[in-house]
Amino acid sequence: MSSEAAYQEIHKRSGTFSQPLAVWVVAFACVISFMGIGLVDPILPAIAKKMDATPSQVSLLFTSYNLVTGVAMLITGFVSSRLGTKWTLITGVFLIIIFSALAGNSDTINAIVWLRGGWGLGNSLFLATALSAIVGLSTSGTAQAIIFYEAALGLGIAVGPLLGGELGSISWRGPFFGVSVLMGVAFLFLLFIMPNVAKPKTPSKLSAPFKALSYPGLLTLGVVAFLYNFGFFTLMAYSPYVMELNEHGLGYVFFGWGLLLAITSVFVAPKLQQRFGSVPSIITVLSTFALILIIMGSGAHTPAVIIVCVVISGMFLGINNTLITTAVMESAPVERSVASAAYSFVRFMGGAISPWLAGKLAEWFNPSVPFLFGGVMVLAGVLFIAVRRKHLADIDSAITHH
């Protein structure tokens, strides 16, 4: 590598983390928000035992959360363009604080499921706005800003289960109260440090996300994410039941998973995108993830196989998250917040169906079937993007120019 090329590489790397204070504040809140996703993972079997519930009933914690998050994504642009970025973020965080605290204070599985839905409403307002805020406020370009966002995502997903395992070993209620307290810290950061961002001159219409999905590139990526989420949430919501570990053990497994997810999303995904292109890289990574799920299906009665596969899968999920999120931002000539909301609506529908279905497939058949079904759905996503790759032919040049 020449000295000039080395300088450019160092400059680009430093650009990812050389961000304005406002970006760091939003990223900090993102870390805590994503901690909330993995925080409940280590306590799923404990909740099932304490409340005499089946895995499919407990998995409704993910279903209600993802369903409300996905549907509410359709109104995030409408709301944020009127409230403004800062106050939309603050509203979302406030809702998460309230509903996570109420969930921790509940005594029935149905109550927690409903309250997780309210949590999902806050999550949708926060996440859709946070991504567009980081991209909009960043001084290092779209691709580097998204890598920064994915780093926050990965860190939150990695630390969440670790903290969830510690708090969950005290009480299953601990992780819910933990999210509420941590989000309270994020609330204060956003309130006092986050600057006001100018509202768009033209407020977003409620129809904007639906119109965005008329662009074949964005629709393709949304459907791929919908299908691959069947594998992702089978892993998140169902695998804890077959690992035969306590809260601490589950926390450590998902910490390893999240750590690999964070590392590859930041350091590996950009290199693959530059060298091989987005679509070939997505196809390769998702094919590998599907293979891992099929191995998990064949070894569902051997906890060690599930544990190793869950940790290793983090590498490929981290790469895929960054590749697809970056592509989404450049896949349609619409505002990034609108593209993010439209894509997330489609994606979270997969996340709503799959946790419940995974538990049901295990009840109807055996513990292998949820993983095998998840693997087949991920392969369907690979086939879909391969068939429609022409709609993403210019995606890499668009990423490079931003």
XYZ file of C-alpha atoms in Angstrom:
402
model
C 0.000 0.000 0.000
C 1.431 3.412 -0.963
C 1.800 6.168 1.638
C -1.016 8.132 -0.050
C -3.334 5.107 -0.024
C -2.417 4.420 3.607
C -3.237 8.022 4.513
C -6.625 7.801 2.771
C -7.426 4.567 4.620
C -6.480 6.074 8.008
C -8.445 9.246 7.223
C -11.518 7.224 6.265
C -11.293 5.037 9.375
C -10.938 8.042 11.660
C -13.843 9.703 9.846
C -16.203 6.985 11.069
C -15.657 7.925 14.715
C -14.828 11.648 14.299
C -18.397 12.790 14.673
C -20.127 15.901 16.061
C -21.285 15.709 19.689
C -24.921 15.438 18.598
C -24.130 12.234 16.671
C -22.415 10.753 19.730
C -25.449 11.603 21.887
C -27.862 9.890 19.485
C -25.487 6.917 19.182
C -25.340 6.580 22.975
C -29.144 6.457 23.083
C -29.026 3.874 20.254
C -26.691 1.661 22.290
C -29.159 1.658 25.182
C -32.146 1.150 22.868
C -30.520 -1.874 21.241
C -29.552 -3.194 24.670
C -33.310 -3.443 25.219
C -33.617 -5.993 22.386
C -31.090 -8.459 23.808
C -31.699 -7.673 27.479
C -34.754 -9.938 27.630
C -33.127 -12.885 25.815
C -31.516 -14.490 28.895
C -34.789 -14.355 30.868
C -37.130 -15.950 28.281
C -36.970 -19.455 29.832
C -37.267 -17.925 33.332
C -40.422 -15.998 32.344
C -41.874 -19.185 30.805
C -41.197 -21.097 34.042
C -42.402 -18.372 36.443
C -45.619 -17.741 34.522
C -46.230 -21.331 33.414
C -46.188 -20.242 29.757
C -45.111 -22.054 26.592
C -42.210 -20.784 24.410
C -44.703 -19.602 21.764
C -46.606 -17.579 24.401
C -43.409 -15.974 25.717
C -42.229 -15.307 22.153
C -45.189 -12.955 21.833
C -42.934 -10.495 23.715
C -41.006 -10.215 20.454
C -44.108 -10.431 18.251
C -45.984 -7.528 19.880
C -42.799 -5.447 20.028
C -41.922 -6.008 16.356
C -45.502 -5.738 15.082
C -46.128 -2.357 16.716
C -42.625 -1.151 15.793
C -43.187 -2.101 12.137
C -46.663 -0.591 11.773
C -45.692 2.568 13.668
C -42.732 3.028 11.310
C -45.293 4.183 8.748
C -46.073 7.292 10.823
C -42.559 8.142 12.049
C -41.801 10.455 9.113
C -45.186 12.183 9.491
C -44.525 12.708 13.226
C -40.827 13.643 13.081
C -41.303 16.188 10.283
C -43.768 18.011 12.550
C -42.225 17.496 15.999
C -38.658 17.772 14.767
C -35.844 15.235 15.151
C -34.946 16.049 18.768
C -38.474 15.907 20.163
C -39.372 12.776 18.209
C -36.327 11.032 19.704
C -37.233 12.270 23.186
C -40.877 11.151 22.809
C -39.765 7.690 21.680
C -37.340 7.328 24.590
C -39.972 8.539 27.086
C -42.443 5.876 25.883
C -39.774 3.167 26.247
C -39.055 4.324 29.839
C -42.747 4.140 30.811
C -43.664 0.848 29.123
C -40.518 -1.058 30.136
C -41.077 -0.036 33.782
C -44.734 -1.103 33.609
C -43.717 -4.449 32.042
C -41.291 -5.063 34.908
C -44.129 -4.428 37.351
C -46.562 -6.850 35.666
C -47.659 -10.276 36.887
C -49.116 -11.933 33.783
C -47.645 -12.869 30.423
C -50.535 -11.141 28.599
C -49.857 -7.850 30.374
C -46.163 -7.969 29.477
C -47.009 -8.782 25.844
C -49.308 -5.744 25.585
C -46.825 -3.455 27.309
C -44.038 -4.622 25.007
C -46.266 -3.346 22.204
C -46.211 0.128 23.780
C -42.450 -0.242 24.125
C -42.377 -0.988 20.380
C -44.215 2.272 19.635
C -41.495 4.232 21.426
C -38.862 2.125 19.721
C -40.213 2.916 16.245
C -40.240 6.685 16.863
C -36.705 6.482 18.209
C -35.042 4.077 15.744
C -36.311 5.489 12.442
C -35.436 9.004 13.550
C -32.078 8.007 15.097
C -30.735 6.482 11.880
C -31.708 9.459 9.749
C -30.405 11.845 12.474
C -26.987 10.168 12.574
C -26.760 10.167 8.769
C -27.983 13.776 8.550
C -25.805 15.178 11.350
C -22.672 13.219 10.475
C -19.758 14.979 8.775
C -18.249 11.795 7.312
C -20.731 10.751 4.589
C -23.590 8.241 4.455
C -21.570 5.013 4.415
C -19.344 6.014 7.358
C -22.350 7.307 9.333
C -24.190 4.006 8.861
C -21.113 2.082 10.016
C -21.135 4.295 13.121
C -24.851 3.519 13.631
C -24.207 -0.208 13.191
C -21.360 0.024 15.729
C -23.861 1.437 18.256
C -26.324 -1.306 17.312
C -23.700 -4.014 17.734
C -22.438 -2.668 21.056
C -25.992 -2.475 22.416
C -26.883 -5.966 21.213
C -23.639 -7.339 22.722
C -23.893 -5.665 26.140
C -27.688 -6.122 26.469
C -27.691 -9.904 27.057
C -24.716 -9.639 29.431
C -26.547 -7.091 31.581
C -29.808 -9.005 31.116
C -28.141 -12.177 32.405
C -26.825 -10.377 35.501
C -30.095 -8.594 36.278
C -32.165 -11.636 35.285
C -30.285 -13.862 37.750
C -31.621 -11.583 40.516
C -35.163 -11.433 39.154
C -36.840 -11.773 35.767
C -38.133 -8.242 36.374
C -34.596 -6.829 36.586
C -33.922 -6.420 32.835
C -37.179 -4.494 32.319
C -36.353 -2.040 35.096
C -32.761 -1.908 33.801
C -33.952 -0.687 30.389
C -36.157 1.931 32.032
C -33.272 3.336 34.112
C -30.769 3.333 31.228
C -33.249 4.990 28.901
C -33.760 7.606 31.594
C -30.055 8.443 31.257
C -30.411 8.623 27.462
C -33.469 10.872 27.909
C -31.397 13.384 29.907
C -28.570 13.322 27.344
C -30.982 14.005 24.481
C -32.865 16.685 26.414
C -29.850 18.722 27.489
C -27.096 17.998 24.934
C -28.850 17.193 21.648
C -29.250 20.374 19.559
C -32.486 21.232 17.814
C -32.391 20.110 14.201
C -34.287 22.170 11.652
C -37.578 20.621 10.563
C -37.936 19.858 6.841
C -39.552 22.661 4.840
C -42.197 20.267 3.552
C -43.718 17.963 6.229
C -43.762 14.289 5.290
C -47.082 12.790 4.153
C -48.541 9.603 5.616
C -48.447 8.073 2.138
C -44.687 8.667 1.729
C -43.474 5.214 2.950
C -45.949 3.415 0.685
C -44.818 5.474 -2.308
C -41.194 4.713 -1.400
C -41.953 0.986 -1.649
C -42.933 1.509 -5.279
C -39.195 1.784 -6.017
C -38.118 -1.767 -6.899
C -34.689 -1.486 -5.254
C -36.122 -0.536 -1.853
C -38.910 -3.116 -2.120
C -36.350 -5.825 -2.961
C -34.258 -5.059 0.112
C -37.375 -4.907 2.318
C -38.587 -8.336 1.192
C -35.107 -9.836 1.633
C -34.987 -8.458 5.196
C -38.547 -9.741 5.842
C -37.457 -13.263 4.865
C -34.096 -13.183 6.632
C -35.757 -11.989 9.850
C -37.399 -15.418 10.091
C -33.908 -16.787 10.667
C -32.756 -13.876 12.831
C -35.657 -13.976 15.288
C -35.771 -17.773 15.415
C -32.204 -17.432 16.669
C -33.081 -14.619 19.116
C -36.427 -15.840 20.443
C -36.260 -19.641 20.243
C -32.635 -20.791 20.653
C -32.516 -19.869 24.410
C -34.938 -22.736 25.096
C -32.689 -25.449 23.645
C -29.325 -24.306 25.066
C -30.150 -25.601 28.571
C -28.320 -22.689 30.225
C -29.226 -20.408 33.134
C -29.579 -16.620 32.845
C -25.835 -16.053 33.265
C -24.957 -18.637 30.623
C -27.442 -17.264 28.091
C -26.126 -13.762 28.749
C -22.547 -14.829 27.951
C -23.564 -16.676 24.765
C -25.466 -13.699 23.380
C -22.700 -11.360 24.489
C -20.269 -13.345 22.298
C -22.816 -13.289 19.473
C -23.325 -9.536 19.758
C -19.592 -8.825 20.056
C -18.876 -10.599 16.757
C -21.877 -8.814 15.219
C -20.453 -5.437 16.280
C -16.916 -6.139 15.069
C -17.889 -7.449 11.632
C -20.495 -4.740 11.020
C -17.842 -2.045 11.468
C -14.615 -3.591 10.176
C -15.558 -6.385 7.738
C -18.744 -5.268 5.961
C -17.235 -2.126 4.331
C -14.271 -4.118 2.972
C -16.554 -6.764 1.447
C -18.779 -4.090 -0.081
C -15.804 -2.331 -1.663
C -14.148 -5.489 -2.929
C -17.050 -7.662 -4.077
C -20.058 -5.314 -4.192
C -23.169 -5.182 -2.003
C -25.365 -7.773 -3.708
C -22.736 -10.559 -4.090
C -21.685 -9.994 -0.463
C -25.295 -10.130 0.820
C -25.939 -13.333 -1.142
C -22.799 -15.017 0.253
C -23.385 -13.912 3.846
C -27.080 -14.884 3.920
C -26.326 -18.255 2.295
C -23.816 -18.939 5.076
C -26.335 -17.886 7.748
C -28.932 -20.236 6.217
C -26.393 -23.080 6.394
C -25.749 -22.295 10.079
C -29.501 -22.478 10.794
C -29.734 -25.840 9.021
C -26.821 -27.157 11.127
C -28.675 -25.887 14.219
C -31.741 -27.781 13.066
C -29.785 -31.022 12.680
C -28.139 -30.509 16.099
C -31.136 -29.101 17.994
C -30.860 -31.825 20.664
C -27.190 -31.008 21.333
C -26.899 -27.730 23.296
C -23.190 -27.322 22.449
C -24.013 -27.215 18.711
C -26.648 -24.515 19.247
C -24.329 -22.441 21.461
C -21.419 -22.507 18.974
C -23.701 -21.781 16.001
C -25.394 -18.837 17.746
C -22.038 -17.196 18.536
C -20.606 -17.777 15.035
C -23.764 -16.484 13.340
C -23.060 -13.052 14.851
C -20.231 -12.574 12.335
C -22.519 -12.955 9.357
C -25.465 -11.046 10.800
C -23.211 -8.063 11.543
C -21.951 -7.968 7.965
C -25.458 -8.332 6.548
C -26.949 -5.603 8.757
C -24.433 -3.010 7.552
C -24.610 -4.049 3.892
C -28.419 -3.935 3.718
C -28.839 -0.759 5.802
C -26.281 1.088 3.668
C -27.968 -0.118 0.466
C -31.422 0.943 1.736
C -30.257 4.536 2.224
C -29.307 4.752 -1.463
C -31.987 2.504 -3.005
C -34.681 5.111 -3.683
C -34.738 8.851 -4.500
C -36.582 9.722 -1.280
C -35.553 11.197 2.084
C -33.458 8.758 4.097
C -35.934 8.788 7.000
C -38.727 7.781 4.591
C -36.612 5.010 3.033
C -35.696 3.737 6.514
C -39.330 3.758 7.673
C -40.643 1.974 4.556
C -37.932 -0.688 4.730
C -38.378 -1.167 8.476
C -42.136 -1.630 8.116
C -41.627 -4.601 5.770
C -38.678 -5.981 7.756
C -40.374 -5.900 11.156
C -43.389 -7.820 9.847
C -41.045 -10.796 9.485
C -39.813 -10.131 13.004
C -43.425 -10.129 14.248
C -44.460 -13.455 12.734
C -41.286 -15.512 13.187
C -40.840 -15.631 17.015
C -44.370 -16.914 17.602
C -44.185 -19.279 14.638
C -40.856 -20.719 15.814
C -42.381 -21.646 19.180
C -45.446 -23.132 17.503
C -43.390 -25.202 15.037
C -41.517 -26.710 17.999
C -44.823 -27.534 19.718
C -46.389 -28.995 16.556
C -43.364 -30.968 15.400
C -40.012 -31.018 17.226
C -37.175 -28.624 18.283
C -35.370 -28.997 14.924
C -38.152 -27.616 12.728
C -37.971 -23.902 13.733
C -34.288 -23.722 12.744
C -34.818 -25.636 9.488
C -37.778 -23.421 8.573
C -35.744 -20.308 9.386
C -32.933 -21.565 7.149
C -35.341 -22.154 4.267
C -36.804 -18.642 4.610
C -33.320 -17.085 4.585
C -32.518 -19.069 1.419
C -35.762 -17.726 -0.100
C -34.380 -14.239 0.607
C -31.124 -15.163 -1.159
C -33.080 -16.393 -4.189
C -35.228 -13.242 -4.210
C -32.284 -10.821 -4.269
C -30.477 -12.965 -6.858
C -33.498 -12.836 -9.195
C -34.036 -9.070 -8.687
C -30.393 -7.957 -8.531
C -30.843 -5.795 -11.644
C -32.848 -3.350 -9.486
C -29.745 -2.836 -7.327
C -27.240 -2.597 -10.187
C -26.252 1.004 -9.385
C -26.268 0.717 -5.590
C -22.496 0.510 -5.122
C -21.773 3.572 -7.226
C -24.428 5.511 -5.256
C -22.806 4.432 -1.954
C -19.346 5.425 -3.199
C -20.516 8.910 -4.227
C -21.982 9.545 -0.755
